[in-house]
GROMACS .gro file of C-alpha atoms in nm:
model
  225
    1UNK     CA    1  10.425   7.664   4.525
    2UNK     CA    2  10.034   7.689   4.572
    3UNK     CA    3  10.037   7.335   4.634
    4UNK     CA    4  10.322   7.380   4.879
    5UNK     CA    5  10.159   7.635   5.110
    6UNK     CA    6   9.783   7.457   5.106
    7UNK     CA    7   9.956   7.154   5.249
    8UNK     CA    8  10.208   7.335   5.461
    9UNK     CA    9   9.838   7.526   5.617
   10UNK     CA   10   9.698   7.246   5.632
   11UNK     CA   11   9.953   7.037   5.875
   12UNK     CA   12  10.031   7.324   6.023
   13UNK     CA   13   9.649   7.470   6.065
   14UNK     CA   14   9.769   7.770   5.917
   15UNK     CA   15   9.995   8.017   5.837
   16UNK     CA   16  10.141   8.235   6.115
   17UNK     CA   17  10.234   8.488   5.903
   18UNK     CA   18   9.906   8.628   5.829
   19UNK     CA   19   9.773   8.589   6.197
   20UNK     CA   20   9.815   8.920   6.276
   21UNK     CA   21   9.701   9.057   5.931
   22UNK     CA   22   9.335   8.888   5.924
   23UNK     CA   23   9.247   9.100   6.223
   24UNK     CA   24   9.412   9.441   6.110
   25UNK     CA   25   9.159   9.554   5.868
   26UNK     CA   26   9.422   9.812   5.698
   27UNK     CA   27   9.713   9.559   5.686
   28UNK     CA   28   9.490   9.334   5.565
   29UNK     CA   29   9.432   9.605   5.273
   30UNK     CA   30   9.792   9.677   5.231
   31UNK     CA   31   9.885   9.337   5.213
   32UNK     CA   32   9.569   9.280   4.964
   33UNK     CA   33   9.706   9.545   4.728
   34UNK     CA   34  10.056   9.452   4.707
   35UNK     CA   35   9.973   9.114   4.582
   36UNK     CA   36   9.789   9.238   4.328
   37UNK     CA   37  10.072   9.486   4.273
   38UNK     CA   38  10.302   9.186   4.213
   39UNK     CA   39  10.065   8.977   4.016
   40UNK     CA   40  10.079   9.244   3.797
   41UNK     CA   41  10.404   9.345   3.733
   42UNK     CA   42  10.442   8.991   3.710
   43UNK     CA   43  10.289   8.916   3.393
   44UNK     CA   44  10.381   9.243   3.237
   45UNK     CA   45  10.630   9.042   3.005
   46UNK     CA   46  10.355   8.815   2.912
   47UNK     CA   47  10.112   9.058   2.835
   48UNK     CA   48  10.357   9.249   2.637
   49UNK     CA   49  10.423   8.913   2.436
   50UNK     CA   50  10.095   8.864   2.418
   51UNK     CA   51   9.984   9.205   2.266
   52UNK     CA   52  10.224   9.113   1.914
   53UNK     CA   53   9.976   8.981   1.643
   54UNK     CA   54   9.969   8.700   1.413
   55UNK     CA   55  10.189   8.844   1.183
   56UNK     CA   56  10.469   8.983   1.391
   57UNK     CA   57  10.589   8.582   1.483
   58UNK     CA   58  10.699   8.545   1.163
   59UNK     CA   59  11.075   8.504   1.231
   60UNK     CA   60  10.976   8.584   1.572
   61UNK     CA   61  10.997   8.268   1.764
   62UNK     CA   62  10.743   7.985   1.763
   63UNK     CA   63  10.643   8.053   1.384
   64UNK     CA   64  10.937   8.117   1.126
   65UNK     CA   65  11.029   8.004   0.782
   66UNK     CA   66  11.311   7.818   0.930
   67UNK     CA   67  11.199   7.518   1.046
   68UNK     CA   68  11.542   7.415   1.221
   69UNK     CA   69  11.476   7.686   1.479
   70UNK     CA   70  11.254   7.844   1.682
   71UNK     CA   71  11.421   8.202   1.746
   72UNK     CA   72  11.580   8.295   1.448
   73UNK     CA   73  11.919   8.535   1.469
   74UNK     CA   74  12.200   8.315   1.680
   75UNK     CA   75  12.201   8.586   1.987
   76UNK     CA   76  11.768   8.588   2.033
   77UNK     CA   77  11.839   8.206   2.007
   78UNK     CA   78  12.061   8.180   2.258
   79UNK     CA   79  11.854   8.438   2.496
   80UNK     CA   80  11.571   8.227   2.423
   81UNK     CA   81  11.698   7.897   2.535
   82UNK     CA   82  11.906   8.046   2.836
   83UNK     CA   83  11.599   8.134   2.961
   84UNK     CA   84  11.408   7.812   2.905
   85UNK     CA   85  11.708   7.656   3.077
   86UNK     CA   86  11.694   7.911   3.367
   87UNK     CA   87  11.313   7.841   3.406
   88UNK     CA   88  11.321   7.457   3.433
   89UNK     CA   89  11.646   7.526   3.686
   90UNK     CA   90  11.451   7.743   3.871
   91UNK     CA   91  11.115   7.512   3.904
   92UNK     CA   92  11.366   7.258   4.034
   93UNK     CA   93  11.568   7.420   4.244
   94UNK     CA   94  11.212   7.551   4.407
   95UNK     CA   95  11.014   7.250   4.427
   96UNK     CA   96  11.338   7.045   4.592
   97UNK     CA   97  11.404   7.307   4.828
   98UNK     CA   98  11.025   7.377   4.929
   99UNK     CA   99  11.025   6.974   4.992
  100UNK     CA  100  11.334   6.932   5.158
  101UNK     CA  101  11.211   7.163   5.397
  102UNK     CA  102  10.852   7.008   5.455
  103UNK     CA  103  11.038   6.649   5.486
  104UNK     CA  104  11.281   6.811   5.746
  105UNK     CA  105  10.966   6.983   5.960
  106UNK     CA  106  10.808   6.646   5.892
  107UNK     CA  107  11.121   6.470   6.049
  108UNK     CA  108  11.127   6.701   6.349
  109UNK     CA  109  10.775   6.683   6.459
  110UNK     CA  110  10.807   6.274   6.447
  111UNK     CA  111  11.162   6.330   6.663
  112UNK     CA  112  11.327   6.183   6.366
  113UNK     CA  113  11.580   6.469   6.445
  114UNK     CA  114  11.663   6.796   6.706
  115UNK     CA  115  11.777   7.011   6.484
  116UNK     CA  116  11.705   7.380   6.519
  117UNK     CA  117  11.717   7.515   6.154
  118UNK     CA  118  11.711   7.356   5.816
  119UNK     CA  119  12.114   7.298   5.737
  120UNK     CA  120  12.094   6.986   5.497
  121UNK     CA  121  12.036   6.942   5.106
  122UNK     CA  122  12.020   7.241   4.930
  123UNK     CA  123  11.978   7.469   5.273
  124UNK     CA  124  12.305   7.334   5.326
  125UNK     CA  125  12.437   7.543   5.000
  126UNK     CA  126  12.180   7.886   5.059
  127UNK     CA  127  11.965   8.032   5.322
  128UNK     CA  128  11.667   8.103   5.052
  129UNK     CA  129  11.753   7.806   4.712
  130UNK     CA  130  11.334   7.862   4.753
  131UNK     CA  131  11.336   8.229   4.649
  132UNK     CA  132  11.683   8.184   4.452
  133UNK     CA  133  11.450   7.945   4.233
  134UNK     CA  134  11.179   8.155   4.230
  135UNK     CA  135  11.415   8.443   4.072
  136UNK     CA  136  11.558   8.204   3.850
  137UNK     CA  137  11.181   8.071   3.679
  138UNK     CA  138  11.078   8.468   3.623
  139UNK     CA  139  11.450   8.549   3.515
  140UNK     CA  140  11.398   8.267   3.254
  141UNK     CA  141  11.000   8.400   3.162
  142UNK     CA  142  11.164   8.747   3.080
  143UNK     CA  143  11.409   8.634   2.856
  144UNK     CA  144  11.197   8.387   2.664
  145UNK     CA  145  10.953   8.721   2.635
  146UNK     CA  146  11.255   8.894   2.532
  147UNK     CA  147  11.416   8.641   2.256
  148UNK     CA  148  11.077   8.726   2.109
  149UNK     CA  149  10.938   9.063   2.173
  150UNK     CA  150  11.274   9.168   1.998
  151UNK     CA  151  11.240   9.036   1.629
  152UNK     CA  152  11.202   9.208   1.348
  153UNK     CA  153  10.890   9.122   1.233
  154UNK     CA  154  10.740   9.199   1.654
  155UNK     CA  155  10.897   9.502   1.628
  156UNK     CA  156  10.715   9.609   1.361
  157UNK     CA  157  10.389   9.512   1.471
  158UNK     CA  158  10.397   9.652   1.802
  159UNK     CA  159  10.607   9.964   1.761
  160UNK     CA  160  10.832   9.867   2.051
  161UNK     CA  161  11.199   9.900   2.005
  162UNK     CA  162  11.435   9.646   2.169
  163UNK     CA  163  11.521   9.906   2.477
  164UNK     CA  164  11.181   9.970   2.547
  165UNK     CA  165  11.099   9.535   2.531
  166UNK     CA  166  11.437   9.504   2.775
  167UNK     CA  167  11.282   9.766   3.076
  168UNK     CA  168  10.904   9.570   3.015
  169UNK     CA  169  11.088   9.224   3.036
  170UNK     CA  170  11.351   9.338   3.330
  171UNK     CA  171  11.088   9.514   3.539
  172UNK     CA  172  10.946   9.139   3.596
  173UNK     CA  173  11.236   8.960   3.757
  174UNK     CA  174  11.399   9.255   3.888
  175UNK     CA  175  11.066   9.340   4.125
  176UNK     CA  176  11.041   8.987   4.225
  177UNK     CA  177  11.430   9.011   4.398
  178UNK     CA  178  11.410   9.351   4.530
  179UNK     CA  179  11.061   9.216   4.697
  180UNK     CA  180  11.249   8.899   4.840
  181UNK     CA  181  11.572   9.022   4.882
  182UNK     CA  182  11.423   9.377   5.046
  183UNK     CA  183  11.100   9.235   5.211
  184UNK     CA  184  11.080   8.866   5.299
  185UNK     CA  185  11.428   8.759   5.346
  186UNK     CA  186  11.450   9.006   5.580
  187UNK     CA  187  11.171   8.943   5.755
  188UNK     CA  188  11.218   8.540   5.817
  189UNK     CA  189  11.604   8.666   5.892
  190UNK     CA  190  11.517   8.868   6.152
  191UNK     CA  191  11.273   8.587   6.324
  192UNK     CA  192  11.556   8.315   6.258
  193UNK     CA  193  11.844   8.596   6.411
  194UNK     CA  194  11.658   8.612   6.715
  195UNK     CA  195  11.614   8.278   6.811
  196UNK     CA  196  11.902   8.111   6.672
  197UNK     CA  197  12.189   8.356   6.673
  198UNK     CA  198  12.364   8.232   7.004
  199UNK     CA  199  12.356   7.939   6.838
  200UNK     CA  200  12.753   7.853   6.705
  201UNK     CA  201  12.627   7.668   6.439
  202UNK     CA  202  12.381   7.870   6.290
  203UNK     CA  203  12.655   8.200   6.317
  204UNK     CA  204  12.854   7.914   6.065
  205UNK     CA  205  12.575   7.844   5.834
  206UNK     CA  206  12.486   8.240   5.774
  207UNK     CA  207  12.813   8.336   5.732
  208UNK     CA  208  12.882   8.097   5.494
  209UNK     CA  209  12.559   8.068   5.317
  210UNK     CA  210  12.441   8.312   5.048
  211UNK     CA  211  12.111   8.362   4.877
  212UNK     CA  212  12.266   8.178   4.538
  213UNK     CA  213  12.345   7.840   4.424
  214UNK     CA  214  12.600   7.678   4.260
  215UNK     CA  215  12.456   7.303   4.197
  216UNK     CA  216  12.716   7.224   3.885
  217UNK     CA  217  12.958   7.549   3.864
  218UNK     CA  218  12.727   7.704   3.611
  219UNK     CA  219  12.483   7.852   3.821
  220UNK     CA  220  12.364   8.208   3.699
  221UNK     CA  221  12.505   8.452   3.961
  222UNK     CA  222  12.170   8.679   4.098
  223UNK     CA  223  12.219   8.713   4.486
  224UNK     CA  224  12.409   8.872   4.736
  225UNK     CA  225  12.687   8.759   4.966
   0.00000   0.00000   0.00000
């Protein structure tokens, strides 16, 4: 994603979404603060899994006497490897969408196309598969905290009982949607609304189009209609 936006600036010569912001000394500030905000709860499951000692991975995850698995207990295995597979889906799902997009701006500025809005490849199936995949990767980092944070052996090292490791882990992916789904979806929806709405097409597309994906029928259902 970091990659992503340094090129986007840079063929762009910038991002117009902070143009107003670098001049606005408080928004600016506001705007500082709630990245840090987010960096933070970010990591929280991290940190938490983090905090467990030596000792408490025995049977935990990474470390156990059973060297045919790496979460042992069949349910902390299973958490653990749905979210590995709903991290790797997500980094896809991401990446793909984030360079369909630059190909199709690409494609536009050398007249390869006239097209209005982004309607093909995965913006065909969702208005956001970017932010749907960036809910999926820190879905998948919560419950790969969680597979772990949960063992016996964690539990007794760092006192925290499996409720108290499912809030830590949830608060994570469940910030990151309400700040797309409540902040910047609305935001580039409202831009895109205005200049695009008399536009039959584009009334098709967001009707039709929700914020999740289903690539193979299996998709993990985290949107909104």
């Amino acid at each position: 994603v970091g990659i992503y936006t340094f090129l986007r600036s840079l063929y762009r010569g910038g991002d117009s979404r902070f143009d107003c912001i670098r001049t606005d000394p408080k928004r600016f500030f506001t705007v500082f603060m709630l990245q840090a905000i987010w960096v933070t709860l970010c990591t929280v499951p991290v940190v938490a899994l983090n905090s467990i000692p030596p000792e408490g991975f025995g049977g935990a995850g990474w470390w156990t006497e059973d060297r045919h698995t790496w979460v042992s207990g069949p349910w902390r295995m299973f958490i653990f490897w749905l979210g590995l597979w709903s991290f790797f889906r997500g980094i896809v799902i991401e990446c793909l969408a984030d360079w369909q997009l630059m190909k199709w701006r690409w494609d536009k500025d050398r007249k390869k196309h006239d097209e209005v809005f982004c309607g093909t490849g995965l913006w065909e199936k969702s208005r956001h598969p970017n932010y749907f995949g960036e809910c999926l990767i820190w879905l998948g980092i919560s419950l790969c905290c969680y597979a772990a944070l949960v063992a016996g052996a964690a539990q007794k090292t760092t006192g925290m009982g499996w409720y108290t490791a499912l809030v830590v882990c949830w608060t994570t992916p469940y910030f990151v949607y309400k700040m797309l789904r409540n902040i910047s979806i609305p935001l580039i929806e409202k831009r895109h609304d205005k200049l695009y709405m008399e536009r039959k097409d584009y009334q098709v597309w967001r009707r039709h189009r929700s914020f999740r994906i289903w690539l193979d029928g299996s998709g993990i259902v985290w949107g909104y209609a």
